[in-house]
Amino acid sequence: MRSELSARLVAAHPLPGVRAGSALVRVGDRLLAVQDDAFGAAWIDLPGLGVAQLPLRGDGAALAKRDKPDFESALRAPDGSIHLLGSGSLENRCTLARIDPEDGSVALHEFPAIYGSVRLALGLADRPNIEGAAIDGSRLRLFHRGAGSAASASVDLPLSVLDGDRPEVLGFTWFELGTLDGVGLGVTDAAVLSPDRTMFLAAAELCRVELDGIA
């Protein structure tokens, strides 16, 4: 069953130092906002909206487009840890970050095999673009965003890959999302609500091609 939701913007509040929210994870009365242009995130207090920066490497400052880690996905594992995943759209965007929300500790490691397994499973000519991640039981479900008119897809891996296990593909699903005003829709984030129900966001982007070819 396909459900359509609607939303209305009722207020806007400045959040100092928060440039983006490529992924959001709520932990109690705090919201972790992930920034795709830096090795950094920010804790936002709820409902007061106070902001505390969380550098993941160095000072967490914004980086040039070519150098950004492109963290587009975040999830909370059963042990309470938070995991951020780079999109994998470039070789230097295959970083995974593990955050302990209790003590604030951060661990980073490169895991290109995850993105290689997605590319192989989907038969992609180019690198994947992982825009969402969610947990479904013992599976980690990654959501690849198709470029232009290409379809988006999800790929299931063992949840244990977050602990460094081999990324064996357990299944995949293609999504034909159609168009909006003639522009193809692509998955931008997702959440598993139940074993047979997933909610996702999709966007249609029509923009000037960058001279350097990097998004």
Backbone as ProteinMPNN parsed JSONL, in Angstrom:
{"seq_chain_A": "MRSELSARLVAAHPLPGVRAGSALVRVGDRLLAVQDDAFGAAWIDLPGLGVAQLPLRGDGAALAKRDKPDFESALRAPDGSIHLLGSGSLENRCTLARIDPEDGSVALHEFPAIYGSVRLALGLADRPNIEGAAIDGSRLRLFHRGAGSAASASVDLPLSVLDGDRPEVLGFTWFELGTLDGVGLGVTDAAVLSPDRTMFLAAAELCRVELDGIA", "coords_chain_A": {"N_chain_A": [[0.841, -1.191, 0.0], [0.565, 2.19, -0.867], [1.233, 5.235, 0.628], [0.472, 8.676, 0.802], [1.835, 11.618, 2.079], [1.465, 14.853, 3.543], [2.857, 18.075, 4.267], [3.343, 21.109, 6.161], [5.11, 24.074, 6.429], [5.612, 25.733, 9.382], [7.198, 27.254, 11.036], [10.468, 28.729, 11.423], [13.756, 28.439, 12.615], [16.867, 29.81, 13.53], [19.938, 27.993, 13.606], [22.838, 28.127, 14.969], [25.901, 27.503, 13.362], [25.041, 25.183, 12.181], [24.925, 23.925, 9.132], [23.739, 22.142, 7.481], [21.538, 19.296, 7.188], [21.85, 16.523, 6.464], [21.307, 14.048, 7.43], [19.401, 12.868, 10.197], [19.229, 12.008, 13.616], [17.429, 11.065, 16.399], [18.023, 11.139, 19.847], [16.804, 10.575, 22.794], [16.201, 13.613, 24.335], [17.634, 15.011, 22.467], [18.808, 15.93, 19.21], [20.692, 14.672, 16.613], [22.316, 16.302, 14.12], [23.548, 15.72, 10.99], [26.258, 16.728, 8.981], [27.01, 17.03, 5.643], [29.169, 18.194, 4.416], [31.48, 18.155, 5.89], [33.721, 16.766, 8.382], [31.969, 16.568, 10.688], [29.312, 17.056, 13.064], [26.27, 18.026, 14.745], [24.827, 18.453, 17.914], [21.504, 19.039, 18.796], [19.542, 20.532, 21.145], [16.346, 19.612, 22.419], [13.286, 20.865, 23.63], [14.554, 23.309, 23.287], [16.464, 24.054, 21.35], [19.175, 24.614, 21.532], [22.593, 24.471, 20.462], [25.294, 22.21, 20.119], [28.447, 21.666, 18.937], [29.876, 18.799, 17.304], [32.783, 17.702, 16.527], [34.134, 15.394, 14.196], [36.523, 14.804, 13.092], [39.525, 16.566, 13.374], [38.842, 20.049, 13.39], [36.289, 19.95, 12.467], [35.415, 21.663, 10.495], [33.889, 23.125, 7.526], [34.518, 21.673, 4.318], [36.133, 21.723, 1.069], [34.22, 20.925, -1.873], [35.228, 18.689, -3.303], [36.645, 17.405, -1.309], [34.965, 16.73, 0.745], [33.386, 14.489, 3.142], [30.839, 13.625, 2.634], [28.675, 12.612, 4.234], [25.676, 11.079, 4.247], [23.858, 9.418, 5.394], [22.446, 8.12, 8.409], [22.088, 6.193, 11.357], [20.779, 4.5, 14.262], [22.171, 1.938, 16.068], [21.318, -1.326, 17.499], [22.81, -1.477, 19.907], [22.862, 1.079, 20.768], [24.726, 2.812, 19.719], [25.579, 5.33, 17.272], [25.698, 5.451, 13.774], [27.277, 6.823, 10.993], [27.274, 7.129, 7.466], [29.213, 7.563, 4.594], [28.46, 8.69, 1.236], [29.669, 7.237, -0.783], [30.002, 8.042, -3.375], [32.33, 9.052, -4.407], [35.802, 8.066, -4.293], [36.894, 8.941, -1.878], [34.724, 9.112, -0.246], [33.878, 7.042, 1.348], [33.78, 6.668, 4.044], [33.002, 5.492, 7.303], [31.462, 6.423, 10.318], [31.437, 5.98, 13.805], [29.581, 6.816, 16.592], [29.444, 7.297, 20.033], [26.766, 8.089, 21.869], [26.678, 8.496, 24.573], [29.216, 9.04, 25.781], [30.326, 10.611, 23.853], [32.423, 9.788, 22.235], [34.217, 9.151, 19.187], [34.727, 7.107, 16.355], [36.392, 6.533, 13.351], [36.454, 4.894, 10.193], [37.588, 3.581, 7.06], [35.64, 1.963, 4.576], [35.484, 0.753, 1.87], [34.628, -1.626, 0.689], [31.948, -2.057, 1.242], [30.583, -0.307, -0.465], [31.487, -1.208, -2.882], [30.255, -3.707, -2.982], [27.581, -2.991, -3.206], [27.585, -1.705, -5.681], [28.319, -3.826, -7.376], [26.184, -5.639, -6.951], [24.003, -4.24, -7.996], [24.815, -3.842, -10.537], [25.975, -1.456, -11.461], [27.267, 1.057, -13.597], [28.769, 3.13, -12.711], [29.971, 4.586, -9.611], [28.128, 3.88, -6.565], [25.516, 5.839, -4.962], [24.853, 6.381, -1.92], [22.177, 7.327, -0.093], [20.568, 6.906, 2.044], [20.036, 4.92, 5.001], [18.996, 2.119, 6.901], [17.816, -0.029, 9.541], [16.633, -3.317, 9.425], [15.584, -5.703, 11.238], [17.99, -8.129, 11.326], [19.358, -7.012, 9.292], [21.139, -4.575, 7.385], [19.945, -1.989, 5.571], [20.639, -0.346, 2.664], [20.169, 2.602, 0.758], [20.293, 3.425, -2.499], [20.626, 6.196, -4.584], [19.362, 6.844, -7.693], [20.788, 8.405, -10.575], [19.673, 11.197, -12.476], [17.424, 9.994, -14.805], [17.666, 7.405, -13.99], [16.795, 4.481, -12.093], [16.195, 4.228, -8.533], [17.378, 2.248, -5.726], [17.359, -0.341, -3.195], [19.663, -2.076, -1.098], [20.363, -4.949, 0.72], [22.447, -5.787, 3.42], [24.327, -7.776, 5.805], [23.724, -6.775, 9.156], [25.928, -6.82, 10.726], [28.027, -5.769, 9.288], [28.542, -3.259, 10.131], [30.214, -3.645, 12.195], [32.454, -4.411, 10.965], [32.322, -6.798, 9.519], [32.246, -8.97, 6.592], [30.757, -7.575, 3.668], [28.287, -9.116, 2.567], [25.905, -9.442, 0.064], [22.478, -9.623, 0.624], [20.121, -9.253, -0.637], [18.238, -7.242, -2.989], [16.343, -4.394, -4.161], [14.69, -2.7, -6.749], [13.484, 0.632, -7.398], [11.004, 2.295, -9.098], [10.3, 5.452, -9.333], [9.121, 7.418, -10.799], [8.419, 10.736, -12.121], [8.705, 14.285, -11.423], [7.294, 17.074, -12.579], [8.562, 16.455, -14.961], [11.135, 15.815, -14.202], [13.292, 13.308, -12.985], [12.581, 11.379, -10.061], [14.428, 10.651, -7.117], [15.575, 8.552, -4.46], [16.154, 10.014, -1.298], [16.301, 9.664, 1.438], [15.435, 7.296, 4.026], [13.37, 5.196, 6.143], [12.824, 2.286, 8.008], [9.758, 1.144, 8.969], [8.357, -1.12, 9.737], [8.561, -4.745, 9.312], [7.32, -5.019, 6.808], [6.978, -2.519, 5.809], [8.217, 0.498, 4.628], [9.267, 3.828, 4.911], [10.09, 6.491, 2.785], [11.944, 9.31, 1.522], [11.839, 11.28, -1.409], [13.345, 13.128, -4.047], [13.318, 15.499, -6.727], [15.724, 16.769, -8.695], [16.879, 19.371, -10.639], [19.56, 20.709, -11.94], [22.378, 22.851, -12.728], [25.072, 21.363, -14.412], [27.991, 20.668, -12.675], [31.215, 22.072, -13.284], [33.381, 20.566, -12.515], [32.303, 18.116, -12.329], [31.501, 17.011, -9.939], [29.28, 16.184, -7.39]], "CA_chain_A": [[0.0, 0.0, 0.0], [1.344, 3.408, -0.967], [0.608, 6.34, 1.341], [1.002, 9.987, 0.501], [1.785, 12.508, 3.216], [1.643, 16.267, 3.244], [3.439, 18.824, 5.378], [3.258, 22.555, 6.032], [6.132, 24.759, 7.21], [4.932, 26.665, 10.287], [8.159, 28.091, 11.737], [11.872, 28.541, 11.08], [14.596, 28.9, 13.711], [18.304, 29.736, 13.218], [20.736, 27.045, 14.381], [24.22, 28.574, 14.715], [26.886, 26.485, 13.044], [24.432, 24.037, 11.498], [24.804, 24.296, 7.724], [23.012, 21.117, 6.738], [20.957, 18.2, 7.957], [21.752, 15.447, 5.485], [20.702, 12.933, 8.155], [19.01, 13.252, 11.549], [18.965, 10.9, 14.536], [16.988, 11.554, 17.709], [18.427, 10.363, 21.016], [16.182, 11.224, 23.94], [15.805, 14.998, 24.087], [18.611, 15.623, 21.579], [18.755, 15.554, 17.808], [21.998, 14.768, 15.967], [22.242, 16.752, 12.733], [24.759, 15.327, 10.279], [26.61, 17.674, 7.936], [27.679, 16.261, 4.598], [30.325, 18.912, 3.872], [32.546, 18.234, 6.898], [33.802, 15.717, 9.396], [31.358, 17.204, 11.841], [27.869, 16.98, 13.269], [25.863, 18.94, 15.809], [23.727, 18.066, 18.786], [20.508, 20.095, 18.961], [18.676, 20.256, 22.287], [14.916, 19.741, 22.187], [12.806, 21.738, 22.553], [15.181, 24.62, 23.366], [17.214, 24.288, 20.118], [20.574, 24.923, 21.747], [23.455, 23.702, 19.555], [26.649, 21.865, 20.552], [29.151, 21.053, 17.808], [30.545, 17.523, 17.53], [33.773, 17.411, 15.482], [34.448, 13.979, 14.002], [37.958, 14.808, 12.79], [40.022, 17.937, 13.386], [37.906, 21.024, 13.953], [34.952, 19.738, 11.917], [35.037, 22.775, 9.622], [33.453, 22.792, 6.172], [35.587, 21.345, 3.381], [35.835, 21.892, -0.349], [33.33, 19.878, -2.371], [35.982, 17.491, -3.667], [37.232, 16.788, -0.119], [33.967, 16.46, 1.786], [33.097, 13.059, 3.342], [29.502, 13.377, 2.085], [27.836, 11.788, 5.11], [24.285, 11.244, 3.837], [23.007, 8.45, 6.092], [22.728, 7.915, 9.824], [21.153, 5.287, 12.024], [21.146, 4.082, 15.615], [22.26, 0.48, 16.148], [20.692, -1.878, 18.71], [23.594, -1.22, 21.117], [22.752, 2.492, 21.09], [25.696, 3.619, 18.971], [25.107, 5.982, 16.055], [26.6, 5.213, 12.659], [27.15, 7.68, 9.826], [27.849, 6.507, 6.277], [29.434, 8.392, 3.424], [27.638, 8.282, 0.094], [30.398, 6.335, -1.667], [29.967, 8.541, -4.749], [33.729, 9.211, -4.79], [36.66, 7.165, -3.531], [37.117, 9.465, -0.533], [33.434, 9.234, 0.438], [33.551, 5.697, 1.831], [34.068, 6.66, 5.472], [31.958, 5.225, 8.288], [31.745, 6.991, 11.633], [30.665, 5.431, 14.921], [29.498, 7.792, 17.67], [28.824, 6.863, 21.278], [26.049, 9.268, 22.347], [26.82, 8.654, 26.016], [30.471, 9.713, 26.136], [30.735, 11.482, 22.762], [33.584, 9.285, 21.508], [34.019, 8.965, 17.755], [35.684, 6.249, 15.647], [36.247, 6.605, 11.903], [37.215, 3.937, 9.407], [37.231, 3.472, 5.652], [35.075, 0.657, 4.28], [35.07, 0.779, 0.46], [34.014, -2.888, 0.258], [30.495, -1.922, 1.321], [30.106, 0.369, -1.667], [31.772, -2.103, -3.986], [29.243, -4.764, -3.012], [26.35, -2.384, -3.73], [27.785, -1.483, -7.116], [28.305, -5.121, -8.049], [24.846, -6.222, -6.87], [23.079, -3.497, -8.855], [25.37, -3.762, -11.877], [26.118, -0.042, -11.792], [28.436, 1.415, -14.394], [29.525, 4.101, -11.929], [29.927, 4.348, -8.181], [26.803, 4.084, -5.983], [25.286, 7.072, -4.214], [24.027, 5.944, -0.8], [21.533, 8.508, 0.494], [19.799, 6.522, 3.225], [20.359, 3.618, 5.599], [18.063, 1.762, 7.961], [17.953, -1.39, 10.061], [15.449, -4.172, 9.364], [15.972, -6.938, 11.904], [19.435, -8.384, 11.308], [19.864, -6.51, 8.027], [21.376, -3.166, 7.123], [19.39, -1.688, 4.247], [21.213, 0.862, 2.094], [19.336, 3.128, -0.318], [21.065, 4.063, -3.569], [19.855, 7.163, -5.364], [19.679, 6.837, -9.111], [21.081, 9.715, -11.15], [18.841, 11.543, -13.618], [16.248, 9.143, -14.984], [17.958, 6.051, -13.518], [16.012, 4.055, -10.934], [16.841, 4.07, -7.237], [17.322, 0.86, -5.278], [17.857, -0.666, -1.856], [20.488, -3.276, -1.029], [20.462, -5.464, 2.084], [23.682, -6.406, 3.871], [24.235, -8.149, 7.224], [23.923, -5.647, 10.068], [27.26, -6.953, 11.309], [29.044, -5.028, 8.539], [28.867, -2.073, 10.922], [31.311, -4.058, 13.084], [33.593, -4.79, 10.126], [32.16, -8.071, 8.829], [32.22, -8.93, 5.124], [29.467, -7.088, 3.162], [27.615, -10.066, 1.678], [24.602, -8.943, -0.36], [21.393, -10.541, 0.971], [18.991, -8.988, -1.521], [18.126, -5.851, -3.426], [15.056, -4.036, -4.759], [14.691, -1.478, -7.545], [12.308, 1.483, -7.234], [10.666, 3.209, -10.181], [9.584, 6.487, -8.601], [8.475, 8.356, -11.698], [8.993, 12.069, -12.296], [7.988, 15.452, -10.928], [7.483, 18.123, -13.583], [9.474, 15.967, -15.977], [12.447, 15.509, -13.623], [13.248, 12.027, -12.286], [12.625, 11.339, -8.605], [15.405, 9.73, -6.547], [15.513, 8.398, -3.006], [17.096, 10.856, -0.547], [16.422, 9.119, 2.79], [14.433, 6.25, 4.256], [13.288, 4.607, 7.474], [12.019, 1.071, 8.067], [8.743, 1.258, 10.018], [8.003, -2.483, 10.132], [9.133, -5.661, 8.327], [6.706, -4.911, 5.482], [6.651, -1.126, 5.495], [9.334, 1.428, 4.651], [8.96, 5.195, 4.503], [11.258, 7.115, 2.182], [11.832, 10.624, 0.912], [12.371, 11.344, -2.763], [13.466, 14.492, -4.557], [13.63, 15.684, -8.145], [16.657, 17.885, -8.77], [17.323, 19.801, -11.958], [20.559, 21.731, -11.629], [23.472, 23.012, -13.681], [26.149, 20.397, -14.231], [29.2, 21.285, -12.166], [32.343, 21.961, -14.215], [34.285, 19.499, -12.102], [31.573, 16.855, -12.358], [31.365, 16.468, -8.59], [28.084, 16.651, -6.686]], "C_chain_A": [[0.877, 1.242, 0.0], [0.581, 4.547, -0.3], [1.275, 7.639, 0.945], [0.79, 10.904, 1.699], [1.93, 13.942, 2.742], [2.198, 16.962, 4.481], [3.328, 20.31, 5.091], [4.298, 23.176, 6.95], [5.456, 25.831, 8.068], [5.903, 27.574, 11.026], [9.561, 27.771, 11.252], [12.714, 29.155, 12.186], [16.06, 28.791, 13.299], [19.011, 28.767, 14.154], [22.2, 27.366, 14.113], [25.174, 27.415, 14.466], [26.342, 25.264, 12.347], [24.148, 24.451, 10.06], [23.918, 23.339, 6.943], [22.425, 20.103, 7.711], [20.755, 17.024, 7.024], [21.216, 14.161, 6.097], [20.431, 13.419, 9.578], [18.751, 12.001, 12.37], [18.562, 11.494, 15.878], [17.423, 10.585, 18.79], [17.878, 11.084, 22.242], [15.718, 12.624, 23.586], [16.862, 15.748, 23.28], [18.442, 15.094, 20.162], [20.149, 15.732, 17.226], [21.79, 15.143, 14.506], [23.581, 16.487, 12.062], [25.005, 16.303, 9.142], [27.454, 16.963, 6.881], [28.956, 16.916, 4.086], [31.515, 18.959, 4.824], [32.602, 16.956, 7.712], [33.269, 16.317, 10.69], [29.86, 16.998, 11.866], [27.534, 17.958, 14.392], [24.721, 18.337, 16.602], [22.805, 19.264, 18.966], [19.587, 19.7, 20.112], [17.22, 20.48, 21.906], [14.185, 19.908, 23.52], [13.517, 23.089, 22.474], [15.986, 25.032, 22.157], [18.611, 24.857, 20.358], [21.44, 23.985, 20.931], [24.816, 23.47, 20.196], [27.33, 21.135, 19.407], [29.838, 19.758, 18.233], [31.53, 17.278, 16.389], [34.044, 15.907, 15.416], [35.924, 13.781, 13.67], [38.416, 16.268, 12.747], [39.024, 18.878, 14.022], [36.501, 20.902, 13.384], [34.48, 20.83, 10.983], [34.641, 22.276, 8.229], [34.651, 22.607, 5.249], [35.163, 21.667, 1.959], [35.025, 20.695, -0.842], [34.074, 18.583, -2.679], [36.474, 16.727, -2.446], [36.206, 16.366, 0.928], [33.699, 14.958, 1.915], [31.724, 12.654, 2.831], [28.706, 12.382, 2.928], [26.37, 12.068, 4.784], [23.328, 10.353, 4.621], [23.425, 8.338, 7.549], [21.672, 6.994, 10.413], [21.658, 4.98, 13.42], [21.068, 2.564, 15.7], [21.602, -0.023, 17.433], [21.477, -1.631, 19.986], [23.601, 0.256, 21.515], [23.723, 3.381, 20.345], [25.058, 4.187, 17.713], [26.149, 5.79, 14.966], [26.262, 6.156, 11.512], [27.85, 7.009, 8.655], [28.026, 7.54, 5.183], [28.644, 7.853, 2.253], [28.328, 7.258, -0.8], [30.485, 6.822, -3.092], [31.346, 8.917, -5.292], [34.56, 8.297, -3.898], [36.857, 7.626, -2.102], [35.817, 9.683, 0.241], [32.937, 7.885, 0.943], [33.852, 5.555, 3.321], [32.822, 6.326, 6.273], [32.396, 5.82, 9.617], [30.845, 6.326, 12.665], [30.744, 6.405, 16.084], [28.829, 7.157, 18.876], [28.103, 8.075, 21.864], [26.183, 9.504, 23.853], [28.08, 9.429, 26.371], [31.016, 10.602, 25.021], [31.927, 10.999, 21.963], [33.216, 8.98, 20.056], [35.112, 8.057, 17.199], [35.371, 6.305, 14.16], [37.01, 5.473, 11.243], [36.697, 3.905, 7.98], [36.726, 2.063, 5.367], [34.579, 0.629, 2.831], [34.385, -0.506, -0.003], [32.494, -2.829, 0.315], [29.95, -1.353, 0.01], [30.389, -0.465, -2.91], [30.73, -3.203, -4.11], [27.918, -4.235, -3.546], [26.462, -2.203, -5.24], [27.696, -2.783, -7.891], [26.9, -5.714, -8.074], [23.882, -5.554, -7.847], [23.579, -3.388, -10.287], [25.549, -2.336, -12.355], [27.38, 0.191, -12.607], [29.343, 2.37, -13.634], [29.378, 3.766, -10.454], [28.504, 4.547, -7.66], [26.724, 5.439, -5.283], [24.311, 6.744, -3.088], [23.495, 7.169, -0.066], [20.735, 8.175, 1.743], [20.229, 5.151, 3.713], [19.394, 3.361, 6.747], [18.3, 0.315, 8.372], [16.614, -2.104, 9.961], [15.837, -5.521, 9.947], [17.479, -7.078, 11.95], [20.078, -7.856, 10.033], [20.086, -4.996, 8.079], [20.9, -2.897, 5.704], [19.937, -0.343, 3.789], [20.389, 1.296, 0.888], [20.201, 3.933, -1.284], [20.158, 4.981, -4.369], [20.302, 7.138, -6.818], [19.885, 8.242, -9.634], [20.194, 9.967, -12.358], [17.588, 10.677, -13.693], [16.469, 7.711, -14.503], [17.169, 5.727, -12.254], [16.865, 4.054, -9.668], [16.668, 2.627, -6.783], [17.729, 0.761, -3.818], [18.631, -1.97, -1.93], [20.618, -3.676, 0.43], [21.804, -6.151, 2.315], [23.485, -6.88, 5.31], [24.497, -6.919, 8.098], [25.328, -5.653, 10.656], [28.35, -6.258, 10.499], [29.435, -3.757, 9.284], [29.981, -2.367, 11.92], [32.509, -4.564, 12.295], [33.47, -6.102, 9.403], [32.052, -7.878, 7.314], [30.838, -8.526, 4.623], [28.851, -8.018, 2.12], [26.221, -9.55, 1.338], [23.533, -10.001, -0.113], [20.161, -10.35, 0.096], [18.994, -7.531, -1.945], [16.788, -5.653, -4.116], [15.211, -2.734, -5.531], [13.404, -0.705, -7.315], [12.144, 2.374, -8.463], [9.753, 4.269, -9.581], [8.909, 7.512, -9.496], [9.174, 9.704, -11.732], [8.124, 13.118, -11.613], [8.306, 16.598, -11.88], [8.554, 17.731, -14.603], [10.876, 15.627, -15.498], [12.342, 14.24, -12.794], [13.359, 12.17, -10.787], [13.643, 10.308, -8.145], [15.294, 9.695, -5.036], [16.564, 9.286, -2.344], [17.228, 10.446, 0.914], [15.31, 8.108, 2.997], [14.488, 5.779, 5.698], [12.392, 3.38, 7.404], [11.062, 1.187, 9.251], [8.35, -0.095, 10.581], [8.572, -3.419, 9.08], [8.543, -5.532, 6.927], [6.362, -3.478, 5.103], [7.874, -0.232, 5.679], [8.864, 2.798, 4.186], [10.221, 5.806, 3.904], [10.911, 8.505, 1.671], [12.432, 10.552, -0.484], [12.379, 12.79, -3.209], [13.764, 14.458, -6.038], [14.477, 16.937, -8.256], [17.059, 18.145, -10.219], [18.274, 20.962, -11.736], [21.626, 21.763, -12.711], [24.561, 21.996, -13.385], [27.409, 21.138, -13.779], [30.359, 21.071, -13.158], [33.273, 20.827, -13.842], [33.6, 18.148, -12.048], [31.334, 16.238, -11.003], [30.155, 17.05, -7.925], [28.323, 16.689, -5.188]], "O_chain_A": [[1.825, 1.336, 0.779], [-0.581, 4.795, -0.623], [2.492, 7.699, 0.774], [-0.302, 10.96, 2.264], [2.459, 14.201, 1.661], [2.025, 16.487, 5.604], [3.231, 20.727, 3.937], [4.359, 22.836, 8.132], [4.805, 26.732, 7.54], [5.476, 28.579, 11.596], [9.817, 26.684, 10.734], [12.429, 30.26, 12.646], [16.46, 27.759, 12.761], [18.72, 28.722, 15.349], [22.75, 26.908, 13.111], [25.248, 26.47, 15.252], [27.111, 24.386, 11.955], [23.237, 25.237, 9.802], [23.407, 23.68, 5.877], [22.773, 20.066, 8.891], [19.628, 16.576, 6.813], [20.729, 13.284, 5.384], [21.145, 14.276, 10.097], [18.134, 11.05, 11.891], [19.275, 12.333, 16.43], [17.227, 9.375, 18.678], [18.435, 12.094, 22.672], [14.937, 12.81, 22.653], [16.98, 16.969, 23.387], [17.995, 13.967, 19.947], [20.732, 16.812, 17.328], [21.169, 14.4, 13.747], [24.619, 16.972, 12.511], [24.078, 16.667, 8.419], [28.485, 16.369, 7.195], [29.746, 16.271, 3.396], [32.459, 19.717, 4.598], [31.656, 16.168, 7.73], [34.008, 16.542, 11.649], [29.224, 16.793, 10.832], [28.416, 18.633, 14.921], [23.774, 17.786, 16.041], [23.262, 20.371, 19.252], [18.932, 18.659, 20.061], [16.894, 21.411, 21.169], [14.449, 19.152, 24.455], [13.124, 23.937, 21.673], [16.188, 26.225, 21.933], [19.17, 25.513, 19.478], [21.075, 22.828, 20.723], [25.423, 24.391, 20.744], [26.845, 20.098, 18.954], [30.317, 19.631, 19.36], [31.147, 16.698, 15.373], [34.166, 15.237, 16.442], [36.497, 12.724, 13.934], [37.752, 17.108, 12.141], [38.427, 18.566, 15.053], [35.611, 21.66, 13.769], [33.287, 20.931, 10.697], [35.0, 21.174, 7.813], [35.665, 23.293, 5.38], [33.98, 21.86, 1.681], [35.129, 19.594, -0.3], [33.595, 17.498, -2.349], [36.701, 15.52, -2.53], [36.561, 15.705, 1.904], [33.773, 14.229, 0.926], [31.468, 11.469, 2.616], [28.134, 11.427, 2.4], [25.88, 13.173, 5.02], [22.112, 10.517, 4.522], [24.606, 8.446, 7.881], [20.509, 7.021, 10.011], [22.835, 5.181, 13.721], [20.021, 1.975, 15.435], [21.354, 0.758, 18.351], [20.88, -1.578, 21.062], [24.262, 0.64, 22.48], [23.554, 4.6, 20.341], [24.123, 3.609, 17.158], [27.346, 5.95, 15.209], [25.104, 6.271, 11.11], [28.899, 6.39, 8.828], [27.107, 8.3, 4.878], [28.206, 6.702, 2.264], [27.66, 6.495, -1.499], [30.99, 6.102, -3.953], [31.513, 9.084, -6.5], [34.079, 7.814, -2.873], [36.976, 6.799, -1.198], [35.811, 10.362, 1.267], [31.736, 7.619, 0.963], [34.143, 4.459, 3.802], [31.728, 6.805, 5.974], [33.565, 5.729, 9.992], [29.651, 6.133, 12.436], [31.834, 6.78, 16.516], [27.767, 6.546, 18.753], [28.764, 9.009, 22.318], [25.846, 10.579, 24.35], [28.03, 10.366, 27.167], [32.035, 11.27, 25.199], [32.409, 11.722, 21.091], [32.086, 8.61, 19.739], [36.286, 8.218, 17.532], [34.22, 6.144, 13.755], [38.104, 5.124, 11.688], [35.521, 4.166, 7.724], [37.298, 1.083, 5.845], [33.378, 0.495, 2.594], [33.639, -0.486, -0.982], [31.82, -3.484, -0.48], [28.978, -1.864, -0.545], [29.624, -0.435, -3.874], [30.362, -3.59, -5.219], [27.209, -4.944, -4.259], [25.53, -2.515, -5.982], [27.067, -2.838, -8.947], [26.467, -6.236, -9.101], [23.045, -6.222, -8.454], [22.861, -2.901, -11.16], [25.304, -2.034, -13.523], [28.426, -0.401, -12.342], [30.547, 2.417, -13.882], [28.737, 2.779, -10.093], [27.741, 5.311, -8.252], [27.739, 6.093, -5.046], [23.095, 6.816, -3.269], [24.257, 7.947, 0.507], [20.27, 9.081, 2.434], [20.721, 4.327, 2.943], [19.023, 4.281, 7.476], [18.909, -0.462, 7.637], [15.583, -1.564, 10.363], [16.357, -6.384, 9.239], [18.169, -6.248, 12.541], [21.216, -8.207, 9.721], [19.339, -4.253, 8.715], [21.39, -3.501, 4.75], [19.726, 0.677, 4.445], [19.959, 0.462, 0.091], [20.759, 4.972, -0.933], [19.064, 4.594, -4.779], [21.468, 7.38, -7.13], [19.223, 9.176, -9.181], [19.981, 9.07, -13.173], [16.792, 10.637, -12.755], [15.561, 6.885, -14.595], [16.908, 6.612, -11.439], [18.085, 3.901, -9.721], [15.903, 1.871, -7.38], [18.363, 1.665, -3.274], [18.305, -2.857, -2.718], [20.945, -2.848, 1.28], [22.241, -6.981, 1.517], [22.555, -6.423, 5.976], [25.389, -6.121, 7.806], [25.851, -4.607, 11.039], [29.485, -6.16, 10.964], [30.533, -3.235, 9.092], [30.618, -1.447, 12.433], [33.466, -5.082, 12.871], [34.412, -6.51, 8.726], [31.801, -6.776, 6.826], [29.838, -9.068, 5.092], [28.895, -7.731, 0.923], [25.438, -9.252, 2.24], [23.655, -11.135, -0.576], [19.262, -11.191, 0.09], [19.664, -6.693, -1.34], [16.173, -6.606, -4.594], [15.796, -1.774, -5.028], [12.355, -1.298, -7.066], [13.055, 3.122, -8.818], [8.571, 4.016, -9.346], [8.195, 8.387, -9.004], [10.359, 9.813, -11.418], [6.967, 12.868, -11.274], [9.452, 17.038, -11.974], [9.345, 18.564, -15.046], [11.717, 15.2, -16.289], [11.42, 14.095, -11.992], [14.138, 12.984, -10.291], [13.721, 9.215, -8.707], [14.956, 10.698, -4.407], [17.719, 9.313, -2.767], [18.188, 10.849, 1.571], [14.35, 8.068, 2.228], [15.498, 5.935, 6.385], [11.318, 3.428, 6.804], [11.494, 1.313, 10.396], [8.043, -0.212, 11.768], [9.031, -2.947, 8.04], [9.199, -5.897, 5.951], [5.561, -3.239, 4.198], [8.486, -0.209, 6.746], [8.15, 2.915, 3.189], [11.307, 5.653, 4.463], [9.75, 8.828, 1.424], [13.416, 9.848, -0.711], [11.53, 13.583, -2.803], [14.378, 13.519, -6.545], [14.015, 18.037, -7.952], [17.519, 17.247, -10.924], [17.853, 22.065, -11.388], [21.761, 20.83, -13.503], [24.929, 21.795, -12.227], [27.839, 22.103, -14.411], [30.462, 20.017, -13.787], [33.881, 20.195, -14.706], [34.241, 17.139, -11.755], [30.996, 15.058, -10.914], [29.992, 18.27, -7.885], [27.427, 17.058, -4.429]]}, "name": "protein", "num_of_chains": 1, "seq": "MRSELSARLVAAHPLPGVRAGSALVRVGDRLLAVQDDAFGAAWIDLPGLGVAQLPLRGDGAALAKRDKPDFESALRAPDGSIHLLGSGSLENRCTLARIDPEDGSVALHEFPAIYGSVRLALGLADRPNIEGAAIDGSRLRLFHRGAGSAASASVDLPLSVLDGDRPEVLGFTWFELGTLDGVGLGVTDAAVLSPDRTMFLAAAELCRVELDGIA"}
